[in-house]
Tab-separated table of C-alpha atoms and ligand atoms in Angstrom:
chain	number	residue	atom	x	y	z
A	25	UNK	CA	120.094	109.029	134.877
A	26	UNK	CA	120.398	109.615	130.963
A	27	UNK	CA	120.634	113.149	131.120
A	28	UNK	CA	121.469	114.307	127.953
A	29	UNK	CA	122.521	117.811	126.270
A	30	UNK	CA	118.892	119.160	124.274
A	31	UNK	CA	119.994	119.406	120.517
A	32	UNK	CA	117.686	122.461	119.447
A	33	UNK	CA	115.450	121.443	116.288
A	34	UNK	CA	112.593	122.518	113.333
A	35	UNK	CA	109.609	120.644	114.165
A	36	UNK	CA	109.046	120.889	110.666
A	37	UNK	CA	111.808	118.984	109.199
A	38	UNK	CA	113.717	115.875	108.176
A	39	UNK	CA	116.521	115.259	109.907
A	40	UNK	CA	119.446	112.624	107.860
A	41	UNK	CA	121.121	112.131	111.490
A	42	UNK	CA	117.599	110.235	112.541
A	43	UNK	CA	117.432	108.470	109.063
A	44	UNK	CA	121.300	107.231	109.509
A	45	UNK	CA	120.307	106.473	113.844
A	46	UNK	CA	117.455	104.490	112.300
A	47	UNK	CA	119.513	102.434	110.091
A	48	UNK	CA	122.239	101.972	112.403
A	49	UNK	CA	119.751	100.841	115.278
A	50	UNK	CA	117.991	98.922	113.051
A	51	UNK	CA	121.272	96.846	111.582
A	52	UNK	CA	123.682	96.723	114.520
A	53	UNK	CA	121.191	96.688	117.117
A	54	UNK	CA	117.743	95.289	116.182
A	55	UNK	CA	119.196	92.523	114.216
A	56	UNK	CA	121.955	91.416	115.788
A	57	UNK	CA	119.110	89.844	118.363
A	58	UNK	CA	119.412	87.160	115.142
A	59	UNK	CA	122.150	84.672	115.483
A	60	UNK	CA	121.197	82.947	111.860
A	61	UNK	CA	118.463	84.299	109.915
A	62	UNK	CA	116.475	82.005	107.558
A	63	UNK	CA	113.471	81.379	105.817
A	64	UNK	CA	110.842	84.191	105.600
A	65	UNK	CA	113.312	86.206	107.805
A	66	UNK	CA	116.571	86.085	105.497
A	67	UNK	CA	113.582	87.418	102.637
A	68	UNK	CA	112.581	90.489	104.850
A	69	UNK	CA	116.325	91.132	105.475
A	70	UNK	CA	116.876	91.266	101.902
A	71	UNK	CA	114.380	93.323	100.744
A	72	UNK	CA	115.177	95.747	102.976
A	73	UNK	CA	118.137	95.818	102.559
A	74	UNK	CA	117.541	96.262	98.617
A	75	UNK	CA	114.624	99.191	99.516
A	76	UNK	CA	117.430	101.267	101.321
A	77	UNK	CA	120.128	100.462	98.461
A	78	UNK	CA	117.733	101.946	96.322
A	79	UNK	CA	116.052	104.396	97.627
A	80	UNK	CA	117.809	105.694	100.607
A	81	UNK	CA	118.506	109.297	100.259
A	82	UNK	CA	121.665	109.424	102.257
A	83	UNK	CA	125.423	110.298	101.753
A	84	UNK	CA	127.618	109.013	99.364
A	85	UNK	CA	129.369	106.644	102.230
A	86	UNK	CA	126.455	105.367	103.424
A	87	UNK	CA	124.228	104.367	99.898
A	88	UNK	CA	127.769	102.734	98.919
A	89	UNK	CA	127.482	101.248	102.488
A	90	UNK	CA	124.627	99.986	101.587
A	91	UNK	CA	125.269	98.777	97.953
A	92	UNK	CA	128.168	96.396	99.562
A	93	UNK	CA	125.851	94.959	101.872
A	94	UNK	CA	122.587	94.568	98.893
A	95	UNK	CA	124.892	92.988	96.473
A	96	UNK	CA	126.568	90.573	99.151
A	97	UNK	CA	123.411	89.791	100.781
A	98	UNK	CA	121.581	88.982	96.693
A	99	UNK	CA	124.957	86.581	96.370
A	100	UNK	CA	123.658	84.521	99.369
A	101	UNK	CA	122.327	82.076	98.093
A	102	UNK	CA	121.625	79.135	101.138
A	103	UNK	CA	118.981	79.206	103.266
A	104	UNK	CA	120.183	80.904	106.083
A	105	UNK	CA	123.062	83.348	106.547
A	106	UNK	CA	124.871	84.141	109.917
A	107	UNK	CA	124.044	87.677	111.449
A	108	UNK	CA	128.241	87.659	112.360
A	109	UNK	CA	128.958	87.123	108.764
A	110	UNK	CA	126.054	89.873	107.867
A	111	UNK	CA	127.597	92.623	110.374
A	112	UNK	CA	131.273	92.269	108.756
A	113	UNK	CA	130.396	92.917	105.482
A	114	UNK	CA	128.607	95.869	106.932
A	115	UNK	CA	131.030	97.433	109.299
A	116	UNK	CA	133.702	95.860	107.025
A	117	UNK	CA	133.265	98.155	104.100
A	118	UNK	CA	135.359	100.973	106.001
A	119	UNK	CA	138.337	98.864	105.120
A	120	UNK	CA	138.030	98.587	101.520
A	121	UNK	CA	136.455	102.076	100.597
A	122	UNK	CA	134.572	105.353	101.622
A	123	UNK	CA	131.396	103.199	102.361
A	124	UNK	CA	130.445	103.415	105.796
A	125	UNK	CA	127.791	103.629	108.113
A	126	UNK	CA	128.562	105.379	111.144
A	127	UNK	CA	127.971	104.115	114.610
A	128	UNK	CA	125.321	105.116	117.202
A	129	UNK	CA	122.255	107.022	117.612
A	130	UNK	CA	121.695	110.561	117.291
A	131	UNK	CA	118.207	111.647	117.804
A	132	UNK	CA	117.121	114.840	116.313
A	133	UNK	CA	113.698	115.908	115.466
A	134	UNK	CA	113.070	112.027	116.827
A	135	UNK	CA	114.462	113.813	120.487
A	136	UNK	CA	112.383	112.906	123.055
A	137	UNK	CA	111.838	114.761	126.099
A	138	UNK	CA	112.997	111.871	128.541
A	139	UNK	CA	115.178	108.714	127.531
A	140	UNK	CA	111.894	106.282	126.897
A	141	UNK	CA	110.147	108.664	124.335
A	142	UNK	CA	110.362	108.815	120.901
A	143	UNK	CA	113.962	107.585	118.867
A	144	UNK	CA	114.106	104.645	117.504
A	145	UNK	CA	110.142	104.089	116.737
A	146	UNK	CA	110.011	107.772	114.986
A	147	UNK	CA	112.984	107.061	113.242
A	148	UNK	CA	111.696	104.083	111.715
A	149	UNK	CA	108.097	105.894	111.016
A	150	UNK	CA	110.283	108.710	109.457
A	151	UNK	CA	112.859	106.474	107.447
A	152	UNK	CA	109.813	104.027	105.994
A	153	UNK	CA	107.548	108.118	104.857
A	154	UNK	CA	111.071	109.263	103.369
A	155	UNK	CA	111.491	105.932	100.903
A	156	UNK	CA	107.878	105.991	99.716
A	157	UNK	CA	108.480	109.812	98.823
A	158	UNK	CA	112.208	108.589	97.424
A	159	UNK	CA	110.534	106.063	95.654
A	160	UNK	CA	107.868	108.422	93.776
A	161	UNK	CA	110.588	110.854	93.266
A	162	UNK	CA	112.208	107.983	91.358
A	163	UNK	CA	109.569	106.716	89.788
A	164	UNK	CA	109.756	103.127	91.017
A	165	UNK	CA	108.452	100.318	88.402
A	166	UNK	CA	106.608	98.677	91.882
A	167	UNK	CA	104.422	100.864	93.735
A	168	UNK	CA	103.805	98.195	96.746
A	169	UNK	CA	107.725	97.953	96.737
A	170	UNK	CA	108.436	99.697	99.912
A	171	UNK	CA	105.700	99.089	101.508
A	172	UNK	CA	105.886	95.093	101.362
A	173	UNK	CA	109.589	95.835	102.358
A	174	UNK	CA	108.595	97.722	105.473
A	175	UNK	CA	105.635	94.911	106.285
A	176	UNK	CA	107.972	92.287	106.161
A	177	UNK	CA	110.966	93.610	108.635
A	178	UNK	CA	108.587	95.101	110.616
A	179	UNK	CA	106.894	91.635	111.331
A	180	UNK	CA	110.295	89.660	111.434
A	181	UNK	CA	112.644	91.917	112.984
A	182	UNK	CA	110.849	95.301	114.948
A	183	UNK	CA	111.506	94.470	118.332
A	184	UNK	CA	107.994	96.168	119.732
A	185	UNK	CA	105.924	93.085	118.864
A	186	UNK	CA	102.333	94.683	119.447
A	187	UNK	CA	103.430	97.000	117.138
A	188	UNK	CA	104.462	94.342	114.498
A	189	UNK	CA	101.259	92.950	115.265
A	190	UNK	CA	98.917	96.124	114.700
A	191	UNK	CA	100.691	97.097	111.720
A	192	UNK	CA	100.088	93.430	110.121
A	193	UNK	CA	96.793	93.562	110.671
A	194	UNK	CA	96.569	97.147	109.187
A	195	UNK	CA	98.880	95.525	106.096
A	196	UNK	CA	96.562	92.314	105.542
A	197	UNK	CA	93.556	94.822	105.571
A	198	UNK	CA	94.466	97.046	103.115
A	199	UNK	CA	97.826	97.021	101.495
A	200	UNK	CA	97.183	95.327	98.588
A	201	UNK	CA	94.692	97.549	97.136
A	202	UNK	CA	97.739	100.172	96.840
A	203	UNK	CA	98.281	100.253	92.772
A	204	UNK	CA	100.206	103.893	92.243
A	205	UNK	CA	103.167	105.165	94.361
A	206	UNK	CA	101.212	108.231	95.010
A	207	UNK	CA	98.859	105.833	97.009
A	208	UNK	CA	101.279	104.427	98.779
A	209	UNK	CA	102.631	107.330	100.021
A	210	UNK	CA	99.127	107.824	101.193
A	211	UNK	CA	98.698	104.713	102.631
A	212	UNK	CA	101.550	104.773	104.822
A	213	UNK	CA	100.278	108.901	105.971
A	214	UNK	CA	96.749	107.165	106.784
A	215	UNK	CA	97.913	104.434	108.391
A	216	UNK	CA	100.233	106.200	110.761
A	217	UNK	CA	97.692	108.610	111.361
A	218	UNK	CA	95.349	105.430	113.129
A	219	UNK	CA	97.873	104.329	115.181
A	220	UNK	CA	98.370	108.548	115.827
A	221	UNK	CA	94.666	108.079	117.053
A	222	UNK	CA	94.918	105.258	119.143
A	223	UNK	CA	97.981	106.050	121.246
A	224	UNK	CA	97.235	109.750	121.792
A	225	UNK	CA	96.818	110.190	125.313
A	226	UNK	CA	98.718	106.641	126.619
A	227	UNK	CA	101.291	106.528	128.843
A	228	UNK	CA	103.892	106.019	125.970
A	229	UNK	CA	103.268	109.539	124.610
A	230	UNK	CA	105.820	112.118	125.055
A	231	UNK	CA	103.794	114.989	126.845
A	232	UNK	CA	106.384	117.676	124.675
A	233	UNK	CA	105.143	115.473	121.631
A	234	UNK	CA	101.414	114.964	121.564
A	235	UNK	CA	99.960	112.125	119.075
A	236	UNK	CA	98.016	114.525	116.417
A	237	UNK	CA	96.293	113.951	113.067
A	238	UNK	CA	99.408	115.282	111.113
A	239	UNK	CA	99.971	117.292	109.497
A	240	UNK	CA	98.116	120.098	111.889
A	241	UNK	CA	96.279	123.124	110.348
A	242	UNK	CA	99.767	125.319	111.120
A	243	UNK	CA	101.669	123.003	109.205
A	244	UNK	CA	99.615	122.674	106.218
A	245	UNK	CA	96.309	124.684	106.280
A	246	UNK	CA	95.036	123.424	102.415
A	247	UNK	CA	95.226	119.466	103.825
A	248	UNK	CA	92.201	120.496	105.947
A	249	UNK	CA	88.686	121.009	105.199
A	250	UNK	CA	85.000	120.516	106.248
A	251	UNK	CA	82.241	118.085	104.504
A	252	UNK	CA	78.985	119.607	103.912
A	253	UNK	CA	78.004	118.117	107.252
A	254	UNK	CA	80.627	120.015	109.083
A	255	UNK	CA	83.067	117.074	109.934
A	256	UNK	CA	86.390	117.542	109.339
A	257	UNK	CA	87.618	116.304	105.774
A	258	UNK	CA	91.651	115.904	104.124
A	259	UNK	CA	92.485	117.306	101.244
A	260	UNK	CA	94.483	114.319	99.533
A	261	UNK	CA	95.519	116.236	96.791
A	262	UNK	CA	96.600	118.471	99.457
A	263	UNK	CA	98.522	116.025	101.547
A	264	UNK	CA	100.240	114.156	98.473
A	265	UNK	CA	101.802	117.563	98.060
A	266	UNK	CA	102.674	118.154	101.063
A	267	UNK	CA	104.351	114.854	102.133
A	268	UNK	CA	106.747	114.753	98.835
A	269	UNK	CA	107.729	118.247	99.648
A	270	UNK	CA	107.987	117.070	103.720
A	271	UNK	CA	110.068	113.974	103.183
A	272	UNK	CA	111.775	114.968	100.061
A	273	UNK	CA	115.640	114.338	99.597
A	274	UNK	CA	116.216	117.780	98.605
A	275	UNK	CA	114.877	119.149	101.907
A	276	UNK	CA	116.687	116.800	104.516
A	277	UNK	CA	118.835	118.060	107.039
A	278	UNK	CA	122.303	117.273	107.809
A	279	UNK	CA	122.931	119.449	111.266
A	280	UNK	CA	124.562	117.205	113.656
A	281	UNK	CA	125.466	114.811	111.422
A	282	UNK	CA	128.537	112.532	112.998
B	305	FAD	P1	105.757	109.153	115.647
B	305	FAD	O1	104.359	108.641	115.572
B	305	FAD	O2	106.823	108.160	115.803
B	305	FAD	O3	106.010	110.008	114.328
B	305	FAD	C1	107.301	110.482	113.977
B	305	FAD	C2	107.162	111.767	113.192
B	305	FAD	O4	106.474	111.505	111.962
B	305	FAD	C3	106.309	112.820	113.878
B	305	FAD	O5	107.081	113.584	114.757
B	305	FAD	C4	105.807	113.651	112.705
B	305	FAD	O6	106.794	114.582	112.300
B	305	FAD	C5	105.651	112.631	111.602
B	305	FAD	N1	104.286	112.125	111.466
B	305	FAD	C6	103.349	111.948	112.427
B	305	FAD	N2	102.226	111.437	111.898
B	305	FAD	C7	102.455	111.271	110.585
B	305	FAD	C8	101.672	110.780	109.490
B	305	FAD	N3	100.409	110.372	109.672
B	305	FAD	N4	102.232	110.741	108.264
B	305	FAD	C9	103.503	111.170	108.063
B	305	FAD	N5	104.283	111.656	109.043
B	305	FAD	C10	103.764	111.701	110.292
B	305	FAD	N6	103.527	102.221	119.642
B	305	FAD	C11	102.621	101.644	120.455
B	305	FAD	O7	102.593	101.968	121.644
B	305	FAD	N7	101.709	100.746	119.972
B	305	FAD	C12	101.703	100.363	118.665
B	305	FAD	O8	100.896	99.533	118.243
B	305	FAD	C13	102.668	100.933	117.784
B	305	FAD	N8	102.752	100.537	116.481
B	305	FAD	C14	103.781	101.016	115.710
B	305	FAD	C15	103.942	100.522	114.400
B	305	FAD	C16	105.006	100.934	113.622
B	305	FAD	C17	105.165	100.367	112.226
B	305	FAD	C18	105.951	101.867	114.141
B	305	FAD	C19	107.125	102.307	113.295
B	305	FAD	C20	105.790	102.369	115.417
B	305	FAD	C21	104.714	101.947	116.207
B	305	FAD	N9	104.551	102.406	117.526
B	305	FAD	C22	103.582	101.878	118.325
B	305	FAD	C23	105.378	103.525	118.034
B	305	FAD	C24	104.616	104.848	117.867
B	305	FAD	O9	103.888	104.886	116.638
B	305	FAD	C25	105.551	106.064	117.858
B	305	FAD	O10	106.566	105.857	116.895
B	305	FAD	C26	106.199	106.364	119.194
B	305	FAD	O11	105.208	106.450	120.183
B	305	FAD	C27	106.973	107.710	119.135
B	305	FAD	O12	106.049	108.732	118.781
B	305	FAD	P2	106.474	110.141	118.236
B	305	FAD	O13	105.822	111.184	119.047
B	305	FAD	O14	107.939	110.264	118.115
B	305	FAD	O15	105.840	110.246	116.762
């Protein structure tokens, strides 16, 4: 019933419509399930919120978007704020300024093949590789920074809860020993990569987009290489590389951009 027109794509590129889908999904959709938000919730929401003022690559309109919203959100200063209140500053901005963030999704190299696959989930995957490349470009005084920032809306606000689950239990395992922002660039690669490896093959995998250990050999042939016993070995030197140069602002796209 969704039948939609095929936007043609590079498999082996960022997209800034998916990074802009991601944040609108995320803020007009996601959260609005939040009447109030409070507590450890209201935190999440405001780091993240801070992460993507920071380091969110985007347009001019949108990172001033996103300023409005930071600022008004660090002037907050009660224990809970009402999502209503939250949205008009957000969609609000329009009004006063160039700062916008435009409305709906459009899914580009986070296409799936059918309606259920891919979108929203890649997006987020995609936005959360982008700001820990953003903030090594930057050099960000906090290397756990956007990572804690991810761990925390992920486990108050991403609406697949297993997932919040899996990834907390990934977080509480290992993401404090992340000390550099090179490492946590790596982190967040290795990480994905596990939960690559244990949903390849599930019904939830888009046949057009199987779950791999990325990158593959095509797409970078120096992250690959044997141990002395033969099994198959990364490169991390390799793979740093490669992910800054991957996810770095410089080499986004902006086809199809609304
Ligand atoms: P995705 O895995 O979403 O990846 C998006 C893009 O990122 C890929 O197309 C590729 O270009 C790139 N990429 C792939 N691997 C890496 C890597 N290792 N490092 C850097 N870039 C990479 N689904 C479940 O069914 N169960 C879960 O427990 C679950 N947990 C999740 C936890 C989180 C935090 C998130 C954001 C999503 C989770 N999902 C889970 C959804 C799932 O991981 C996929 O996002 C979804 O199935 C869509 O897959 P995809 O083919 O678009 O590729």
């Amino acid at each position: 019933s969704t039948l939609q027109e095929w936007r043609p794509f590079n498999k082996t590129r960022v997209y800034m419509s998916d990074l802009e889908s991601a944040l609108h999904y995320s803020l007009r959709v996601e959260l609005s399930g939040h009447i109030s938000i409070s507590g450890d919730d209201l935190i999440a929401l405001k780091k993240y919120i801070n992460v993507l003022a920071k380091y969110f690559p985007g347009r001019p309109s949108v990172k001033s978007a996103l300023k409005t919203v930071d600022s008004w959100l660090q002037q907050q200063k009660g224990v809970e704020i009402k999502y209503s209140d939250f949205r008009d500053v957000l969609d609000n901005t329009v009004q006063t300024s160039d700062a916008v963030l435009p409305e709906g999704v459009q899914w580009v190299g986070c296409q799936g093949s059918q309606a259920q696959f891919r979108g929203y989930p890649c997006a987020v995957w995609t936005l959360f590789h982008t700001l820990t490349v953003q903030a090594k470009e930057m050099s960000s005084p906090d290397p756990q920074e956007v990572l804690q920032a991810m761990r925390s809306y992920v486990s108050s606000f991403f609406g697949c809860r297993p997932c919040a689950t899996h990834f907390e239990s990934m977080a509480q395992e290992s993401m404090d020993h992340v000390t550099t922002l090179s490492s946590a660039v790596l982190w967040l690669w290795s990480r994905h990569n596990r939960v690559n490896n244990r949903l390849a093959g599930e019904l939830s995998e888009d046949p057009h987009f199987p779950k791999i250990q990325w990158p593959s050999p095509e797409l970078c042939p120096s992250c690959h290489g044997l141990k002395k016993t033969g099994e198959h070995s990364w490169n991390q030197e390799d793979v740093l590389t490669f992910l800054r140069n991957y996810y770095s602002s410089a080499r986004i796209l902006t086809d199809y951009l609304q």
